[in-house]
Coordinates of C-alpha atoms in Angstrom, one line a residue:
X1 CA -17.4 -1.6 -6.7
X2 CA -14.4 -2.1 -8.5
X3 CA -13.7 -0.7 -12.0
X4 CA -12.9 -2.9 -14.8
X5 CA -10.2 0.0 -15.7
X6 CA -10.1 3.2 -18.0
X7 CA -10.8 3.2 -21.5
X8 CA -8.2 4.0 -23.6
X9 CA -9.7 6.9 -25.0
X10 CA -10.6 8.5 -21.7
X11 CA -6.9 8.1 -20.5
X12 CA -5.4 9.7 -23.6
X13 CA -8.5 12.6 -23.4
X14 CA -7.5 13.3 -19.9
X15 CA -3.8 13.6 -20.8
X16 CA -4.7 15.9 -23.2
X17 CA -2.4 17.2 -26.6
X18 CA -0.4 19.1 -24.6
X19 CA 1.5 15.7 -23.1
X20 CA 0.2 13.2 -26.0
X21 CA -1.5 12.5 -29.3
X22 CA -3.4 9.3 -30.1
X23 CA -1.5 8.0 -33.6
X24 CA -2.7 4.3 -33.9
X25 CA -5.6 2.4 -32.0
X26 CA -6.1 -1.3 -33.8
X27 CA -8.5 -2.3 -31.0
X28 CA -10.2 0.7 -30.4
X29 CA -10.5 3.6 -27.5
X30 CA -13.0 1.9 -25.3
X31 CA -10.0 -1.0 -24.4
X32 CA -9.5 -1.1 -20.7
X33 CA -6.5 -0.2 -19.2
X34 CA -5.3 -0.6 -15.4
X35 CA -1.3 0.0 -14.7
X36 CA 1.3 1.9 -16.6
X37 CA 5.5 0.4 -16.5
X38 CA 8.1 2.4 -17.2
X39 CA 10.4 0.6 -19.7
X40 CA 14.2 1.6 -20.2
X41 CA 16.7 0.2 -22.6
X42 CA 18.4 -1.8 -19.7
X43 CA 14.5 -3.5 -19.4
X44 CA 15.1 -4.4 -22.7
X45 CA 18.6 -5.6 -22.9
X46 CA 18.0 -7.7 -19.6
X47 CA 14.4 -8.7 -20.2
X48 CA 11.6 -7.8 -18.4
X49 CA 10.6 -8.7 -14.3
X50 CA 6.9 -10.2 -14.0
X51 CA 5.8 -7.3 -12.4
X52 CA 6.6 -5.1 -15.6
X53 CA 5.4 -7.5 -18.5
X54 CA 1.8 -8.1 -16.7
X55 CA 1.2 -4.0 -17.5
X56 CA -1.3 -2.3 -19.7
X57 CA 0.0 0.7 -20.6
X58 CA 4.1 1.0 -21.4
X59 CA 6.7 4.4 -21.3
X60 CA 9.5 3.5 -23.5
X61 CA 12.2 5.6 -22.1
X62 CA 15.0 6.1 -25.1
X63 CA 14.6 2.5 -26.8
X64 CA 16.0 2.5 -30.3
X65 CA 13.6 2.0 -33.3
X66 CA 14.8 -2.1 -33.2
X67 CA 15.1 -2.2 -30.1
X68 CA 11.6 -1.4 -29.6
X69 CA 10.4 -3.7 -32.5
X70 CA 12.2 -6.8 -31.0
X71 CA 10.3 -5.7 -27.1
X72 CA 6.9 -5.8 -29.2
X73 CA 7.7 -9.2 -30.5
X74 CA 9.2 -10.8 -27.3
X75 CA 6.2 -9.5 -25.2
X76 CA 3.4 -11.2 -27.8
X77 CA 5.8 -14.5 -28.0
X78 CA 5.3 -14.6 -24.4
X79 CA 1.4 -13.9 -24.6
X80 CA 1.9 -10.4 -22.8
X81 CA 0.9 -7.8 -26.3
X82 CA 0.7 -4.7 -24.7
X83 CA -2.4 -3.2 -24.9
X84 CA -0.7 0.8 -25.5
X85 CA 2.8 1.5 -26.4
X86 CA 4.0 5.5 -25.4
X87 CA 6.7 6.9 -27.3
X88 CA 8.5 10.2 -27.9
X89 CA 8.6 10.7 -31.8
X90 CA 7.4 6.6 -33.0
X91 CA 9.1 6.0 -36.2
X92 CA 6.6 4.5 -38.7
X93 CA 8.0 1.1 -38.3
X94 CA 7.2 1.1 -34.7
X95 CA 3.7 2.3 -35.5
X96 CA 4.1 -0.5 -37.8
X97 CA 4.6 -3.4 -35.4
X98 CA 2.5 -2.1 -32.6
X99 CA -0.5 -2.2 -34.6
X100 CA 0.4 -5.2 -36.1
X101 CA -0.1 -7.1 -32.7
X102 CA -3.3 -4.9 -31.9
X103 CA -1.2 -2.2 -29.6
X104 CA -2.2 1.3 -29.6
X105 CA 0.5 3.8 -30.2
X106 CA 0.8 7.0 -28.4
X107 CA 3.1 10.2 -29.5
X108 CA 4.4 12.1 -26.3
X109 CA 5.5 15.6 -27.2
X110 CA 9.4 14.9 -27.0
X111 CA 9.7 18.2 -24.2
X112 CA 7.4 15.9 -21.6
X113 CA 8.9 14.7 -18.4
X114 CA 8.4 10.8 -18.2
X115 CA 7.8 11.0 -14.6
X116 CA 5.5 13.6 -15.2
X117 CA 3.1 11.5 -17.5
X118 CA 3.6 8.6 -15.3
X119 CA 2.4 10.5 -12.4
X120 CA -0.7 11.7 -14.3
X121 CA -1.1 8.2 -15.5
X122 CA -1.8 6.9 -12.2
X123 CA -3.7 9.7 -10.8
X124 CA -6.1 9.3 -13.5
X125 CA -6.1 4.9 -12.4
X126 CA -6.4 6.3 -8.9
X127 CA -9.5 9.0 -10.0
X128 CA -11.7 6.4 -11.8
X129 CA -10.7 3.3 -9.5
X130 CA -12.1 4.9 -6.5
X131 CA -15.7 6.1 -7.9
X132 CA -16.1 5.1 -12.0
X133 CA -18.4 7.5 -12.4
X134 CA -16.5 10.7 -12.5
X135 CA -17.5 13.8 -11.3
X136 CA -16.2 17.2 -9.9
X137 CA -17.2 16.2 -6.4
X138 CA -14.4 12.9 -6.7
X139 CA -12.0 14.1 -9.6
X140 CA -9.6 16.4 -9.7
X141 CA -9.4 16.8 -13.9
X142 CA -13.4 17.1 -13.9
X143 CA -13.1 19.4 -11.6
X144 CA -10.4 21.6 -13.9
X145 CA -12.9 20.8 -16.4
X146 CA -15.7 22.3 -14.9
X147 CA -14.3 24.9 -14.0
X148 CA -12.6 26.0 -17.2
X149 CA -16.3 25.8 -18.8
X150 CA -17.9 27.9 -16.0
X151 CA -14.8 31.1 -16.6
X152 CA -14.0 30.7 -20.2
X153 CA -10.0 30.1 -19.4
X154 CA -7.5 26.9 -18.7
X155 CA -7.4 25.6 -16.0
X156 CA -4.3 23.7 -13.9
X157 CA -4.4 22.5 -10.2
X158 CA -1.3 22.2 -8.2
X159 CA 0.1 20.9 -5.2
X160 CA 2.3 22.6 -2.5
X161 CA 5.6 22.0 -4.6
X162 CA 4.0 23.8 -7.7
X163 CA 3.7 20.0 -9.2
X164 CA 0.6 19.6 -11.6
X165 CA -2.2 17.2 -10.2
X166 CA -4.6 17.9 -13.2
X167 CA -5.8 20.3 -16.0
X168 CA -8.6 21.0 -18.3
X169 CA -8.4 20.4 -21.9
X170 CA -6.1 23.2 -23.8
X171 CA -6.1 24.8 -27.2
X172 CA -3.7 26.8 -29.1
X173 CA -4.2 29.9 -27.0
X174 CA -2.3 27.6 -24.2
X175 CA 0.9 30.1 -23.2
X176 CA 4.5 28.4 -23.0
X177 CA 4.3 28.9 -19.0
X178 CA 1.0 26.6 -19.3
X179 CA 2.4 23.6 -21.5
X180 CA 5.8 23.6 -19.7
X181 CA 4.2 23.4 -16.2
X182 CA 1.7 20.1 -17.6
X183 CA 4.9 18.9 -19.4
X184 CA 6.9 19.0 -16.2
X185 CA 9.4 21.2 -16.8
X186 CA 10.1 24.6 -15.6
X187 CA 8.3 27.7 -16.4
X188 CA 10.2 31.0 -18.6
X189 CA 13.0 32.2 -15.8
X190 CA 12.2 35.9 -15.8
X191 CA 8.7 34.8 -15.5
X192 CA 8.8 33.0 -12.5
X193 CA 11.3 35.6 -11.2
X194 CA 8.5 38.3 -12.2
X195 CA 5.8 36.5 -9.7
X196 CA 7.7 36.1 -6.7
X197 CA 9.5 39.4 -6.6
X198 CA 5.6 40.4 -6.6
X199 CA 5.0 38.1 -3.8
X200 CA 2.2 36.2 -5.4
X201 CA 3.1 32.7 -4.2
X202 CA 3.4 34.8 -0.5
X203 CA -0.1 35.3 -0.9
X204 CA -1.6 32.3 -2.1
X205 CA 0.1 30.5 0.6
X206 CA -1.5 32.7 3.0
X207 CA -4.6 34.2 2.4
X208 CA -7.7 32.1 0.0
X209 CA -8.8 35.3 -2.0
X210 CA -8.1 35.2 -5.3
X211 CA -5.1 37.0 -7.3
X212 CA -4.8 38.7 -10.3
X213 CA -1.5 38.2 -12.4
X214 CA -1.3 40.6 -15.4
X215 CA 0.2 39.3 -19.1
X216 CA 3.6 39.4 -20.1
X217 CA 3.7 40.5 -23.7
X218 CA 7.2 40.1 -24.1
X219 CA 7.7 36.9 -22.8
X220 CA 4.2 35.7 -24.7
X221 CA 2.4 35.0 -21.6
X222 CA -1.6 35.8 -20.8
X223 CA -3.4 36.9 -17.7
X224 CA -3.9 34.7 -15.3
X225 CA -6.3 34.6 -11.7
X226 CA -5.2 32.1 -9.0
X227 CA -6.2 31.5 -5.4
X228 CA -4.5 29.2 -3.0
X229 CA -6.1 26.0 -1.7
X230 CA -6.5 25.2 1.6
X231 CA -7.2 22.7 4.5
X232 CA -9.9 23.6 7.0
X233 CA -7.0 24.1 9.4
X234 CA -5.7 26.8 7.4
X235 CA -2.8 24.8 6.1
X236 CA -1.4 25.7 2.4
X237 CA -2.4 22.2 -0.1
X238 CA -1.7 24.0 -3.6
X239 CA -3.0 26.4 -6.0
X240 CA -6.1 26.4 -8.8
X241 CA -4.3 28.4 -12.0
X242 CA -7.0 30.0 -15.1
X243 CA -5.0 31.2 -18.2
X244 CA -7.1 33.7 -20.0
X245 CA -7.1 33.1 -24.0
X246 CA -8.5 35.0 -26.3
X247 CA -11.8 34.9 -24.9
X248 CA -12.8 37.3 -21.7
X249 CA -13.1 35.2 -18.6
X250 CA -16.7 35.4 -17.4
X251 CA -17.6 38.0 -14.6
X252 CA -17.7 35.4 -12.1
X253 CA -14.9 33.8 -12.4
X254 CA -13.4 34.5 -9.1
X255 CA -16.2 33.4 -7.4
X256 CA -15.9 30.6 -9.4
X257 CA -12.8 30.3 -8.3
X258 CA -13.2 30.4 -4.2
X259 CA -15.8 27.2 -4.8
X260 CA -13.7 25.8 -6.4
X261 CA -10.9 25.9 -3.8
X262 CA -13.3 24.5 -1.4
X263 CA -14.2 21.4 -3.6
X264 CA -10.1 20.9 -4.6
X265 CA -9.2 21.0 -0.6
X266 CA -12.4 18.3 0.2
X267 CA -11.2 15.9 -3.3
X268 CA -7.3 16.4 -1.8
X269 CA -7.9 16.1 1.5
X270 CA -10.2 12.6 0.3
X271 CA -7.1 11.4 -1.7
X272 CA -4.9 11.6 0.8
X273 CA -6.9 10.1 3.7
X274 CA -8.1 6.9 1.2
X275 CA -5.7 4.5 0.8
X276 CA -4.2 4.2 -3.0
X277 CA -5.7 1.5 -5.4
X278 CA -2.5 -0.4 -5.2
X279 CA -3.0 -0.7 -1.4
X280 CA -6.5 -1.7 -1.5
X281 CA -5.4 -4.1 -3.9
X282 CA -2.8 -5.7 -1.0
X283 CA -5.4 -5.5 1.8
X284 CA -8.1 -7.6 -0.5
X285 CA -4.7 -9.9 -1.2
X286 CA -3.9 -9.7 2.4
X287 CA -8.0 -10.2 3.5
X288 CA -7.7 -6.8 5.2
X289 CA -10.5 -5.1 3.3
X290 CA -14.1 -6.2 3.3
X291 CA -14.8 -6.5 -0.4
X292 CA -15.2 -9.7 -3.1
X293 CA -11.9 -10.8 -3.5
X294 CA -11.2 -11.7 -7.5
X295 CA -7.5 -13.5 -7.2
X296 CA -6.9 -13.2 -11.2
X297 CA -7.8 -9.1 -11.4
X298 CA -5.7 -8.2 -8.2
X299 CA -2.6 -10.3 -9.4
X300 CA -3.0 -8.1 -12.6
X301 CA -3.5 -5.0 -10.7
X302 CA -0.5 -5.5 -8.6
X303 CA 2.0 -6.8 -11.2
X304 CA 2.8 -10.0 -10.0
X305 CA 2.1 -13.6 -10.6
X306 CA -1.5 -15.3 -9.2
X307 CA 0.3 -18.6 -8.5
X308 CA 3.9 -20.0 -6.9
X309 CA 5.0 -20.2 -3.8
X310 CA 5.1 -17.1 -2.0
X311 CA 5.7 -16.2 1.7
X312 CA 4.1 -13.8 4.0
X313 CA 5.4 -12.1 7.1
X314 CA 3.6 -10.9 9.7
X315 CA 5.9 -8.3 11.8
X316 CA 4.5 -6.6 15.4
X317 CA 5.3 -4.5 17.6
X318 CA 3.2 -3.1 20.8
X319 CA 3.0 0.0 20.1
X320 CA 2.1 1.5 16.7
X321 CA 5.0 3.8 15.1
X322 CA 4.6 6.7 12.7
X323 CA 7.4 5.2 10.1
X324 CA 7.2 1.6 10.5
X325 CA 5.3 0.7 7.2
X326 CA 7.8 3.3 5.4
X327 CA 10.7 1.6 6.7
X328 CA 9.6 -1.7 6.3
X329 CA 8.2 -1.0 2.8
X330 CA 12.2 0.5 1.8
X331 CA 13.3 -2.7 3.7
X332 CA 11.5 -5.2 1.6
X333 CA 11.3 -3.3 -2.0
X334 CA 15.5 -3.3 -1.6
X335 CA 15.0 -6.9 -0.7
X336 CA 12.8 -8.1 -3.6
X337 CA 11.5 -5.3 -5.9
X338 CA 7.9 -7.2 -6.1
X339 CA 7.2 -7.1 -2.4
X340 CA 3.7 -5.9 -1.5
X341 CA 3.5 -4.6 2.0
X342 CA 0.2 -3.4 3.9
X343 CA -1.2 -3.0 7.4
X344 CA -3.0 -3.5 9.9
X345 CA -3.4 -1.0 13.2
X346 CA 0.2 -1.7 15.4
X347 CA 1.3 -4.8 12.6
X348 CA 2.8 -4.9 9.1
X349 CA 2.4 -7.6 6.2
X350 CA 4.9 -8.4 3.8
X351 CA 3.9 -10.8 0.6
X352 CA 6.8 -11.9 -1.2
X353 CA 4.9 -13.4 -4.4
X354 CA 6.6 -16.6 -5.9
X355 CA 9.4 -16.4 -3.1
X356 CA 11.4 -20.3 -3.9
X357 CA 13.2 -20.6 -0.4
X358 CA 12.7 -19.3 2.8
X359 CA 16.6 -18.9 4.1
X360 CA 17.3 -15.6 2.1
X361 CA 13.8 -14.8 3.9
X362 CA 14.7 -14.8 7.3
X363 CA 18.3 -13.4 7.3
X364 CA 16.4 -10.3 5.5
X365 CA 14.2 -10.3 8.7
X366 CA 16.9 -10.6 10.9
X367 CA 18.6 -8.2 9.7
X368 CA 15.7 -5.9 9.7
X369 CA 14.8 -6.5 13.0
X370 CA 18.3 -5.8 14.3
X371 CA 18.4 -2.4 12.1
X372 CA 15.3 -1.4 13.5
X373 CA 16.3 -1.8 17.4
X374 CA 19.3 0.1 16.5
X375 CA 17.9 3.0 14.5
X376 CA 14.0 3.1 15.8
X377 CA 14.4 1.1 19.1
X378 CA 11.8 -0.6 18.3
X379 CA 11.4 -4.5 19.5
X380 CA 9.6 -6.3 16.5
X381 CA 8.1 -9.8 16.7
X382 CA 7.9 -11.6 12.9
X383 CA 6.1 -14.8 12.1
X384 CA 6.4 -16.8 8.6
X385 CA 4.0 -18.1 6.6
X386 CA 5.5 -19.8 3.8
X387 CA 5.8 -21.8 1.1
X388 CA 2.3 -20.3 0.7
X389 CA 0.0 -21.8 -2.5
X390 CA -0.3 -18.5 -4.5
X391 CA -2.3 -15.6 -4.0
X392 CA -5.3 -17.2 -3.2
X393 CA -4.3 -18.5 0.0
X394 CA -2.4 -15.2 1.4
X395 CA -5.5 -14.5 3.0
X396 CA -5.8 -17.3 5.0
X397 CA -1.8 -17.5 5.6
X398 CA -2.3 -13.9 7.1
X399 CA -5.1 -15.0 9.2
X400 CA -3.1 -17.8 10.7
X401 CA -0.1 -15.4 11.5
X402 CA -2.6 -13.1 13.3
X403 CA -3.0 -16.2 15.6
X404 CA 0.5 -16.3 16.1
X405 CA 1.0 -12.6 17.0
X406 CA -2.1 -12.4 19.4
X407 CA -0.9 -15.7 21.4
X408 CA 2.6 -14.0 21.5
X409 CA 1.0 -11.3 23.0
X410 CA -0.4 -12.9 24.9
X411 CA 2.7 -15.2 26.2
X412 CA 5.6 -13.5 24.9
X413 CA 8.5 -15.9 26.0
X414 CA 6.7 -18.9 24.5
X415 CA 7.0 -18.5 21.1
X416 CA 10.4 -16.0 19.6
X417 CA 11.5 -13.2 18.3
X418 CA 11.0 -14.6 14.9
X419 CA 9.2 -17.7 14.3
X420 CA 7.3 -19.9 11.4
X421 CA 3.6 -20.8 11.7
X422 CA 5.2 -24.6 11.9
X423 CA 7.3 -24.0 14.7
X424 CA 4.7 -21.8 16.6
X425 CA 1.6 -24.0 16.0
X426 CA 1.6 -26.4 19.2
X427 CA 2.1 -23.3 21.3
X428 CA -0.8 -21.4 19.4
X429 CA -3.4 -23.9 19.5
X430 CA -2.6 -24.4 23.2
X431 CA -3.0 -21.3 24.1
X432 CA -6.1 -20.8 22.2
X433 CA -7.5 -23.8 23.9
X434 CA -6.4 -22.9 27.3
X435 CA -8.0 -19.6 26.7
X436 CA -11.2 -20.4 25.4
X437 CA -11.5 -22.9 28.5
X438 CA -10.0 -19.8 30.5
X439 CA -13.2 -17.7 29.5
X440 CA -15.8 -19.9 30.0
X441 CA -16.2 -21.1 34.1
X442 CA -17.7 -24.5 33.7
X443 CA -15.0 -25.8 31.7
X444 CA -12.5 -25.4 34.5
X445 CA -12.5 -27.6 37.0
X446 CA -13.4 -26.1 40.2
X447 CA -11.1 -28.8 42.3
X448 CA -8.2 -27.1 40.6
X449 CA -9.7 -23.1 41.9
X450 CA -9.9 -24.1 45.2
X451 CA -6.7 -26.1 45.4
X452 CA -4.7 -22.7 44.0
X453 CA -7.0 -20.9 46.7
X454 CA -6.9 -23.4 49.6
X455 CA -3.4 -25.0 48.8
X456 CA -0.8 -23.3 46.5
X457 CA 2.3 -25.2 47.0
X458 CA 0.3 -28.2 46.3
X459 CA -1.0 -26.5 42.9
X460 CA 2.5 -25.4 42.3
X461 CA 3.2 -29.2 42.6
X462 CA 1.1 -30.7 40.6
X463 CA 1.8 -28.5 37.8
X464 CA 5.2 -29.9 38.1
X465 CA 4.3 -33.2 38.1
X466 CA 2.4 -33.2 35.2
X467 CA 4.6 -31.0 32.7
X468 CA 6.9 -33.6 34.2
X469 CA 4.9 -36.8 32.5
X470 CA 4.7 -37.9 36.5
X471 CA 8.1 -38.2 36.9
X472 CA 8.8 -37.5 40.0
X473 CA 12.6 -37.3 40.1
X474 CA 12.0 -34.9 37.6
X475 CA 9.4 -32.8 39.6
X476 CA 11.8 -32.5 42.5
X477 CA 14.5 -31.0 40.6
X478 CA 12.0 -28.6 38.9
X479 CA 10.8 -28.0 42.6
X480 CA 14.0 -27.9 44.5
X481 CA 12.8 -29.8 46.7
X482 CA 13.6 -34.1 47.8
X483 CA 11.6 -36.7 45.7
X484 CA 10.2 -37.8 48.7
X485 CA 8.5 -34.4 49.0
X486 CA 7.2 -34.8 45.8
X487 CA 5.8 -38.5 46.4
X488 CA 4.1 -36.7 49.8
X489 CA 2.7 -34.0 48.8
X490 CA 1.2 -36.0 45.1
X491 CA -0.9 -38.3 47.6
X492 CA -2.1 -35.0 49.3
X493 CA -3.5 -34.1 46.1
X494 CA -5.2 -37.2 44.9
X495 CA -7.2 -37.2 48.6
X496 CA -8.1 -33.3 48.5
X497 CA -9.1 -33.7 44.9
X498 CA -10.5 -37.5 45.2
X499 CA -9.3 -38.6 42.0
X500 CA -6.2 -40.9 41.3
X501 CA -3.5 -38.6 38.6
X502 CA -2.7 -42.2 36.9
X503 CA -6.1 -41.7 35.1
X504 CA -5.0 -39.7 31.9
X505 CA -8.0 -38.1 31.2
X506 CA -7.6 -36.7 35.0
X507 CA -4.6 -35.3 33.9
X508 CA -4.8 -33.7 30.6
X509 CA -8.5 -32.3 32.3
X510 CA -6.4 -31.0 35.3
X511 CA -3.7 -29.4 32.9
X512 CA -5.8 -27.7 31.6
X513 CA -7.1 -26.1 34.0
X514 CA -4.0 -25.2 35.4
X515 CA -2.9 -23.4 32.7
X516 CA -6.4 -21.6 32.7
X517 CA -6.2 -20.4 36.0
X518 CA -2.5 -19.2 35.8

């Protein structure tokens, strides 16, 4: 099931004061929210793109007080209020306007990392998205949370790069090497020095028992216990960090500890096998995912507009390569910042909402398919679909370029290297005739088996002769051979086959059947 989104108030809870503090909230905490933008003051100057003003949630990176009053009032003109504004240090008249229009206001402490938060943001999106219901089995913050409750201390998970995934809630016993790390910046020098002159990230790299890291009075930092998680396969995924406060931890907290390695490797392990909300957002779009499909929710959830004309391609090659979606996805983001890609086994989609005209389209895949042979050696196949009636018919469009693809497999030098559904869809539909007749043995006729058994030059000949319209002039010159020949060996045929070829129905049936037995 898919979530309606997170409540306001969970999202700033699950942030915690350490990043942000709730200052204004007109509509309330339960409001939903689903995406996060980050705005700049070159977003402002310029205007926004679609993809940006459909957000919930907005980081206003270094917008002057004005500045940001005239965004709030150019977003509502245009029916887009935000539904939260984030800002380092709001000045009252922001607070001001943002309430004004029914948008909550958010304080970030001024030391936070925007990319940081943004990160957080969307892990917390990607958390509730993928089971609503939040537990310690799914989540990485309840988990943090539980166990902070269980050993009495605060909690932070990490990944291999020492970057914070999620935390439980902290107090004012939280050291300056705690709120740095959640704020994204770097930890106290000498303290960092101090832990791996010990070796301790040695060991939680290697081993899974649990280390001990003693305080550092002078540089006003607590005890600590940490234990490295790890895959099944032994391989190093991050670390599980407990700052002791005032407060003892409780007796078991390092076997608290090693469970809870084993439930952050399973939850990490989960997250990075399951595809992201924003790509099972494209597969729905693309019809690649077997759920409801609700065109209005996933335009919102993607950033970009339910209707215009956009154009999806369809790209293919035979064997399936380890960086084609990467490349492809760099390809089409340079080419137009709102291009959704997903995929599908060996072939990659690209949707290019509200795309206007298909030239600029297919000197990008040109040129992409060149630079790909160069750099991968890889020999793609593309198809278009386009003008294509909005979101809601992506699915279908997709579909349709699937025919393509699978009859080009099937005949490779009938339809090229990159090709429109338009231009392809006499050869598609022929082939899928001739191949549903192909697979079933009372549609061909059996005249035509045991002429290609009995007699192949005659078979060979009459194929001619009827790609040729009957002309036999024609027929000989495909044939190399005199027309005479041609006139010969045509009466041979009608007498073996006891039918006369200026019957049309004879022909298109024996056409067919040609191409069936091929």
């Amino acid at each position: 099931m898919r979530s309606s989104g997170v409540g306001l108030g969970q999202l700033v809870l699950a942030l915690d004061a350490t990043l942000v503090r709730l200052i204004e909230a007109p509509r309330g905490l339960d409001v939903p929210v689903r995406s996060a933008a980050l705005i700049d003051a070159d977003d402002v100057r310029l205007g926004l793109s679609v993809s940006a003003g459909s957000a919930d949630v907005f980081f206003l990176l270094g917008i002057g007080e004005s500045d940001v009053v005239r965004w709030i009032d150019r977003q509502t003109a245009a029916h887009r209020a935000p539904t939260a504004v984030f800002v380092k240090e709001p000045s009252d008249a922001v607070v001001a306007r943002a309430t004004a229009v029914g948008a909550a206001v958010v304080a970030v402490d001024p030391k936070a990392r925007w990319e940081r938060l943004y990160r957080l943001v969307n892990h917390v999106f990607e958390a509730r998205r993928a089971d609503p219901v939040s537990d310690s089995g799914t989540d990485l913050f309840a988990l943090a949370q539980s166990v902070a409750d269980r050993t009495h201390g605060m909690v932070s998970i990490e990944d291999d790069q020492s970057h914070v995934l999620a935390y439980s809630a902290s107090n004012d016993e939280a050291d300056e090497l705690r709120r740095l790390s959640i704020l994204g910046r770097a930890g106290p020098p000498a303290h960092l020095q101090w832990i791996a002159q010990w070796g301790i990230f040695d060991i939680l790299r290697a081993g899974s028992e649990v280390v001990r890291v003693d305080a550092r009075p002078a540089l006003g930092l607590q005890p600590r216990l940490a234990i490295g998680i790890h895959r099944s396969d032994a391989r190093f995924m991050g670390t599980i960090w407990v700052q002791q406060g005032s407060r003892p931890l409780a007796e078991d907290a390092e076997d608290v500890l090693r469970g809870a390695a084993v439930l952050a490797a399973r939850i990490m392990a989960r997250l990075a096998a399951r595809p992201s909300a924003h790509l099972l957002a494209v597969q729905q779009v693309l019809g690649l995912a077997d759920t409801d499909t609700d065109v209005t929710e996933l335009a919102r959830e993607l950033a970009v507009p339910a209707q215009g004309r956009a154009a999806v391609i369809g790209f293919d090659t035979r064997t399936e390569h380890p960086r084609l979606v990467d490349v492809l996805a760099l390809s089409a983001s340079a080419f137009r910042p709102d291009a959704q890609v997903g995929s599908n086994g060996s072939r990659v989609y690209v949707l290019l909402p509200d795309s206007g005209r298909t030239g600029p389209v297919v000197s990008w895949i040109r040129g992409t398919i060149a630079t790909l042979r160069t750099e991968l050696g890889l020999e793609l196949r593309a198809v278009i679909a386009a003008p294509v009636a909005g979101l809601a018919a992506v699915a279908a469009a997709r579909r349709e370029i699937d025919r393509v693809l699978d009859s080009a497999e099937r005949h490779p030098v009938a339809i090229g290297q990159v090709t429109t559904l338009a231009e392809a869809r006499t050869t598609v539909l022929l082939d899928e005739i001739v191949t549903m007749v192909g697979a079933n043995e009372r549609l061909v006729d059996p005249r035509v088996r045991r002429l290609r058994e009995r007699e192949p030059v005659l078979a060979a000949t009459l194929e001619a002769y009827l790609d040729s319209f009957g002309d036999i002039a024609a027929a000989a010159a495909a044939l190399h051979v005199h027309p005479n020949t041609v006139r010969y060996r045509v009466r041979r045929i009608e007498q073996a086959m006891a039918t006369s070829l200026a019957d049309p129905d004879v022909r298109l049936l024996l056409a067919l059947s040609l191409r069936a037995t091929a």
